[in-house]
Amino acid sequence: MAVEQVHEASACKRVDGGITRVFQLLGKRWTGPIVAVLVEQPAYFADLRRAIPGISERMLSDRLTELGAAGLLVREVDEGPPLRVTYRLTESGAALEPALAELRTWAETHLPEAGPCVEPKGC
């Protein structure tokens, strides 16, 4: 027979709702690097693809759509010719810059750099 544990509700720790929302969006693969590139300056789709080695066009498109839906970036069509699309961060997206700078500093101190790439998939 199982013994039921009784304790105060305050003893049950839950993750903060804000942290959950942040990592649901920014914790997805490729999202952080996309935002980090756009913090520096607006970019065309092809420039983003070149700046982030290993990302597929479809994944980049999906992540840009998610970031747009979250209000962190806007998609602007340059009529051309040629027709080009520029992506830039909104005020909310640009407000991530200090947090990204802190994460970069933390990583430099606490996360060792990856060694030489062994598998082509991992590069």
Coordinates of N, CA and C in Angstrom, one line a residue:
M1 N 0.8 -1.2 0.0 CA 0.0 0.0 0.0 C 0.9 1.3 0.0
A2 N 0.6 2.2 -0.9 CA 1.4 3.4 -1.0 C 1.0 4.4 0.2
V3 N 2.1 5.0 0.7 CA 1.9 6.0 1.7 C 1.8 7.4 1.1
E4 N 0.8 8.1 1.4 CA 0.6 9.4 0.9 C 1.4 10.4 1.7
Q5 N 2.2 11.3 1.0 CA 2.9 12.3 1.7 C 2.1 13.6 1.7
V6 N 2.1 14.1 2.9 CA 1.3 15.4 3.1 C 2.4 16.5 3.4
H7 N 2.3 17.6 2.7 CA 3.1 18.7 3.0 C 2.4 20.0 2.6
E8 N 3.0 21.1 3.0 CA 2.4 22.4 2.6 C 2.6 22.7 1.1
A9 N 1.6 23.4 0.6 CA 1.6 23.8 -0.8 C 2.9 24.6 -1.2
S10 N 3.4 25.4 -0.2 CA 4.6 26.2 -0.5 C 5.8 25.3 -0.8
A11 N 5.8 24.1 -0.3 CA 6.9 23.2 -0.5 C 7.0 22.7 -1.9
C12 N 5.9 22.8 -2.7 CA 5.9 22.3 -4.1 C 6.4 23.5 -5.0
K13 N 7.6 23.3 -5.4 CA 8.2 24.3 -6.3 C 7.8 24.1 -7.7
R14 N 7.5 25.2 -8.3 CA 7.1 25.2 -9.7 C 8.0 26.2 -10.5
V15 N 8.2 25.9 -11.7 CA 9.0 26.8 -12.5 C 8.2 28.0 -12.8
D16 N 8.8 29.1 -12.8 CA 8.2 30.4 -13.1 C 7.6 30.4 -14.4
G17 N 6.4 31.0 -14.6 CA 5.7 31.0 -15.8 C 6.4 31.8 -16.9
G18 N 7.1 32.9 -16.5 CA 7.9 33.7 -17.5 C 9.0 32.9 -18.0
I19 N 9.7 32.1 -17.2 CA 10.8 31.3 -17.7 C 10.3 30.2 -18.6
T20 N 9.2 29.7 -18.3 CA 8.6 28.6 -19.2 C 8.3 29.2 -20.5
R21 N 7.7 30.4 -20.6 CA 7.3 31.0 -21.9 C 8.6 31.4 -22.7
V22 N 9.6 31.9 -22.0 CA 10.8 32.3 -22.7 C 11.5 31.0 -23.3
F23 N 11.6 30.0 -22.6 CA 12.3 28.8 -23.1 C 11.4 28.0 -24.1
Q24 N 10.1 28.1 -24.0 CA 9.3 27.5 -25.1 C 9.5 28.1 -26.4
L25 N 9.9 29.4 -26.4 CA 10.2 30.1 -27.7 C 11.7 30.1 -28.0
L26 N 12.5 30.6 -27.1 CA 13.9 30.8 -27.4 C 14.7 29.5 -27.1
G27 N 14.1 28.5 -26.5 CA 14.8 27.3 -26.2 C 14.8 26.3 -27.4
K28 N 14.1 26.7 -28.5 CA 14.1 25.8 -29.7 C 15.4 26.0 -30.4
R29 N 15.8 24.9 -31.0 CA 17.0 24.9 -31.8 C 17.0 25.9 -32.9
W30 N 18.0 26.7 -33.0 CA 18.3 27.7 -34.0 C 17.7 29.1 -33.7
T31 N 16.7 29.2 -32.7 CA 16.1 30.4 -32.5 C 17.1 31.4 -31.9
G32 N 17.8 31.0 -30.9 CA 18.8 31.9 -30.3 C 19.8 32.5 -31.3
P33 N 20.4 31.6 -32.2 CA 21.3 32.2 -33.2 C 20.7 33.1 -34.1
I34 N 19.4 32.9 -34.5 CA 18.7 33.8 -35.4 C 18.6 35.2 -34.7
V35 N 18.1 35.2 -33.5 CA 18.0 36.4 -32.8 C 19.3 37.1 -32.6
A36 N 20.3 36.3 -32.3 CA 21.7 36.9 -32.1 C 22.2 37.6 -33.4
V37 N 21.9 37.0 -34.6 CA 22.3 37.7 -35.8 C 21.5 39.0 -36.0
L38 N 20.2 38.9 -35.8 CA 19.3 40.1 -36.0 C 19.5 41.2 -35.0
V39 N 20.1 40.9 -33.8 CA 20.4 41.9 -32.8 C 21.4 42.9 -33.4
E40 N 22.3 42.3 -34.2 CA 23.4 43.1 -34.8 C 22.9 44.1 -35.9
Q41 N 22.0 43.5 -36.7 CA 21.4 44.3 -37.8 C 20.3 43.5 -38.5
P42 N 19.4 44.2 -39.2 CA 18.4 43.5 -40.1 C 19.2 42.7 -41.1
A43 N 18.5 41.6 -41.6 CA 19.2 40.7 -42.6 C 18.2 40.1 -43.5
Y44 N 18.7 39.9 -44.7 CA 17.9 39.1 -45.7 C 18.0 37.7 -45.4
F45 N 17.0 36.9 -45.9 CA 16.9 35.5 -45.6 C 18.2 34.8 -46.0
A46 N 18.7 35.0 -47.2 CA 20.0 34.4 -47.6 C 21.1 34.7 -46.6
D47 N 21.2 35.9 -46.2 CA 22.2 36.3 -45.2 C 22.1 35.6 -43.9
L48 N 20.9 35.4 -43.4 CA 20.7 34.6 -42.2 C 21.1 33.2 -42.4
R49 N 20.8 32.6 -43.5 CA 21.1 31.2 -43.8 C 22.7 31.1 -43.8
R50 N 23.4 32.0 -44.4 CA 24.8 32.0 -44.5 C 25.4 32.2 -43.1
A51 N 24.8 33.0 -42.3 CA 25.3 33.3 -40.9 C 25.2 32.2 -39.9
I52 N 24.3 31.3 -40.2 CA 24.0 30.2 -39.3 C 24.2 28.9 -40.0
P53 N 25.5 28.4 -39.9 CA 25.8 27.1 -40.6 C 25.0 26.0 -40.1
G54 N 24.5 25.2 -41.0 CA 23.8 23.9 -40.7 C 22.2 24.1 -40.6
I55 N 21.7 25.3 -40.7 CA 20.3 25.5 -40.6 C 19.7 25.3 -42.1
S56 N 18.6 24.6 -42.2 CA 18.0 24.4 -43.5 C 17.1 25.6 -43.8
E57 N 16.7 25.7 -45.0 CA 15.9 26.8 -45.4 C 14.5 26.7 -44.8
R58 N 14.0 25.5 -44.7 CA 12.7 25.2 -44.1 C 12.7 25.6 -42.6
M59 N 13.7 25.1 -41.9 CA 13.8 25.4 -40.5 C 14.0 26.9 -40.2
L60 N 14.8 27.6 -41.0 CA 14.9 29.0 -40.9 C 13.6 29.7 -41.1
S61 N 12.9 29.3 -42.1 CA 11.6 29.9 -42.4 C 10.6 29.6 -41.3
D62 N 10.6 28.4 -40.7 CA 9.7 28.1 -39.6 C 10.0 28.9 -38.4
R63 N 11.3 29.1 -38.1 CA 11.7 29.8 -36.9 C 11.4 31.3 -37.1
L64 N 11.6 31.8 -38.3 CA 11.3 33.2 -38.5 C 9.8 33.5 -38.4
T65 N 9.0 32.5 -38.8 CA 7.5 32.6 -38.7 C 7.1 32.7 -37.2
E66 N 7.7 31.8 -36.4 CA 7.4 31.7 -35.0 C 7.8 33.0 -34.3
L67 N 9.0 33.5 -34.6 CA 9.5 34.8 -34.0 C 8.6 36.0 -34.4
G68 N 8.1 35.9 -35.6 CA 7.2 37.0 -36.1 C 5.9 36.9 -35.3
A69 N 5.3 35.7 -35.2 CA 4.1 35.5 -34.5 C 4.2 35.9 -33.0
A70 N 5.4 35.8 -32.4 CA 5.6 36.2 -31.1 C 5.9 37.7 -30.9
G71 N 5.9 38.4 -32.0 CA 6.1 39.8 -32.0 C 7.6 40.2 -31.8
L72 N 8.5 39.3 -32.1 CA 9.9 39.7 -31.9 C 10.6 40.1 -33.2
L73 N 10.0 39.9 -34.3 CA 10.6 40.4 -35.6 C 9.5 40.7 -36.6
V74 N 9.9 41.5 -37.5 CA 9.0 41.8 -38.6 C 9.7 41.5 -39.9
R75 N 8.8 41.1 -40.9 CA 9.3 40.7 -42.2 C 8.9 41.9 -43.2
E76 N 9.9 42.4 -43.8 CA 9.6 43.6 -44.7 C 10.0 43.2 -46.2
V77 N 9.1 43.3 -47.1 CA 9.3 43.0 -48.5 C 9.9 44.2 -49.2
D78 N 11.0 44.1 -49.8 CA 11.6 45.1 -50.6 C 11.2 44.8 -52.1
E79 N 10.4 45.7 -52.7 CA 9.8 45.4 -54.0 C 10.8 45.1 -55.1
G80 N 12.0 45.6 -55.0 CA 13.1 45.3 -56.0 C 12.8 46.0 -57.3
P81 N 13.3 45.5 -58.4 CA 13.8 44.1 -58.5 C 15.2 44.1 -58.0
P82 N 15.7 42.9 -57.6 CA 14.9 41.7 -57.4 C 14.1 41.9 -56.1
L83 N 13.0 41.1 -56.0 CA 12.2 41.1 -54.8 C 13.0 40.5 -53.6
R84 N 13.1 41.1 -52.5 CA 13.9 40.6 -51.4 C 13.1 40.9 -50.1
V85 N 13.4 40.0 -49.1 CA 12.7 40.1 -47.8 C 13.7 40.4 -46.8
T86 N 13.5 41.4 -46.0 CA 14.4 41.8 -44.9 C 13.7 41.4 -43.6
Y87 N 14.4 40.9 -42.7 CA 13.9 40.6 -41.3 C 14.6 41.5 -40.3
R88 N 13.9 42.1 -39.5 CA 14.5 42.9 -38.4 C 13.7 42.7 -37.1
L89 N 14.4 42.9 -36.0 CA 13.8 42.7 -34.7 C 12.9 43.9 -34.4
T90 N 11.8 43.6 -33.7 CA 10.9 44.7 -33.2 C 11.6 45.2 -31.9
E91 N 11.0 46.2 -31.3 CA 11.5 46.7 -30.0 C 11.6 45.6 -29.0
S92 N 10.6 44.7 -29.0 CA 10.6 43.6 -28.0 C 11.8 42.6 -28.3
G93 N 12.0 42.4 -29.6 CA 13.1 41.5 -30.0 C 14.4 42.1 -29.6
A94 N 14.6 43.4 -29.9 CA 15.8 44.1 -29.7 C 16.1 44.2 -28.2
A95 N 15.1 44.1 -27.4 CA 15.2 44.2 -25.9 C 15.9 42.9 -25.4
L96 N 16.0 41.9 -26.2 CA 16.7 40.7 -25.8 C 18.3 40.8 -25.8
E97 N 18.8 41.9 -26.4 CA 20.2 42.0 -26.5 C 21.0 42.0 -25.2
P98 N 20.6 42.6 -24.1 CA 21.4 42.5 -22.9 C 21.4 41.1 -22.3
A99 N 20.2 40.4 -22.5 CA 20.2 39.0 -22.0 C 21.1 38.1 -22.8
L100 N 21.1 38.3 -24.1 CA 22.0 37.5 -25.0 C 23.5 37.8 -24.7
A101 N 23.8 39.1 -24.4 CA 25.2 39.4 -24.0 C 25.6 38.7 -22.7
E102 N 24.6 38.7 -21.8 CA 24.9 38.0 -20.5 C 25.1 36.5 -20.7
L103 N 24.3 35.9 -21.6 CA 24.4 34.5 -21.9 C 25.7 34.2 -22.6
R104 N 26.1 35.0 -23.5 CA 27.4 34.9 -24.2 C 28.6 34.9 -23.2
T105 N 28.5 35.9 -22.3 CA 29.6 36.0 -21.3 C 29.6 34.7 -20.4
W106 N 28.4 34.3 -20.0 CA 28.3 33.1 -19.1 C 28.9 31.9 -19.9
A107 N 28.6 31.7 -21.1 CA 29.1 30.6 -21.9 C 30.6 30.6 -22.1
E108 N 31.1 31.8 -22.3 CA 32.6 31.9 -22.4 C 33.3 31.5 -21.1
T109 N 32.6 31.7 -20.0 CA 33.2 31.4 -18.7 C 33.0 29.9 -18.3
H110 N 31.8 29.4 -18.6 CA 31.4 28.1 -18.0 C 31.2 27.0 -19.0
L111 N 31.1 27.3 -20.2 CA 31.0 26.2 -21.2 C 32.2 26.1 -22.1
P112 N 32.9 25.0 -22.1 CA 34.0 24.8 -22.9 C 33.6 24.8 -24.4
E113 N 34.5 25.3 -25.2 CA 34.2 25.3 -26.6 C 34.3 23.9 -27.1
A114 N 33.5 23.6 -28.1 CA 33.4 22.2 -28.7 C 34.8 22.0 -29.4
G115 N 35.2 20.7 -29.3 CA 36.4 20.3 -30.0 C 36.2 20.2 -31.5
P116 N 37.2 19.7 -32.2 CA 37.1 19.6 -33.6 C 35.9 18.7 -34.0
C117 N 35.2 19.1 -35.0 CA 34.0 18.3 -35.5 C 34.4 17.0 -36.0
V118 N 33.8 15.9 -35.6 CA 34.1 14.6 -36.0 C 33.0 14.1 -37.1
E119 N 31.8 14.4 -36.8 CA 30.7 14.0 -37.8 C 30.3 15.2 -38.6
P120 N 30.1 15.0 -39.9 CA 29.7 16.2 -40.7 C 28.3 16.7 -40.3
K121 N 27.4 15.8 -39.8 CA 26.1 16.3 -39.3 C 26.3 17.3 -38.2
G122 N 27.2 17.1 -37.3 CA 27.4 18.0 -36.1 C 28.0 19.3 -36.4
C123 N 28.6 19.4 -37.6 CA 29.3 20.7 -38.0 C 28.3 21.8 -38.4

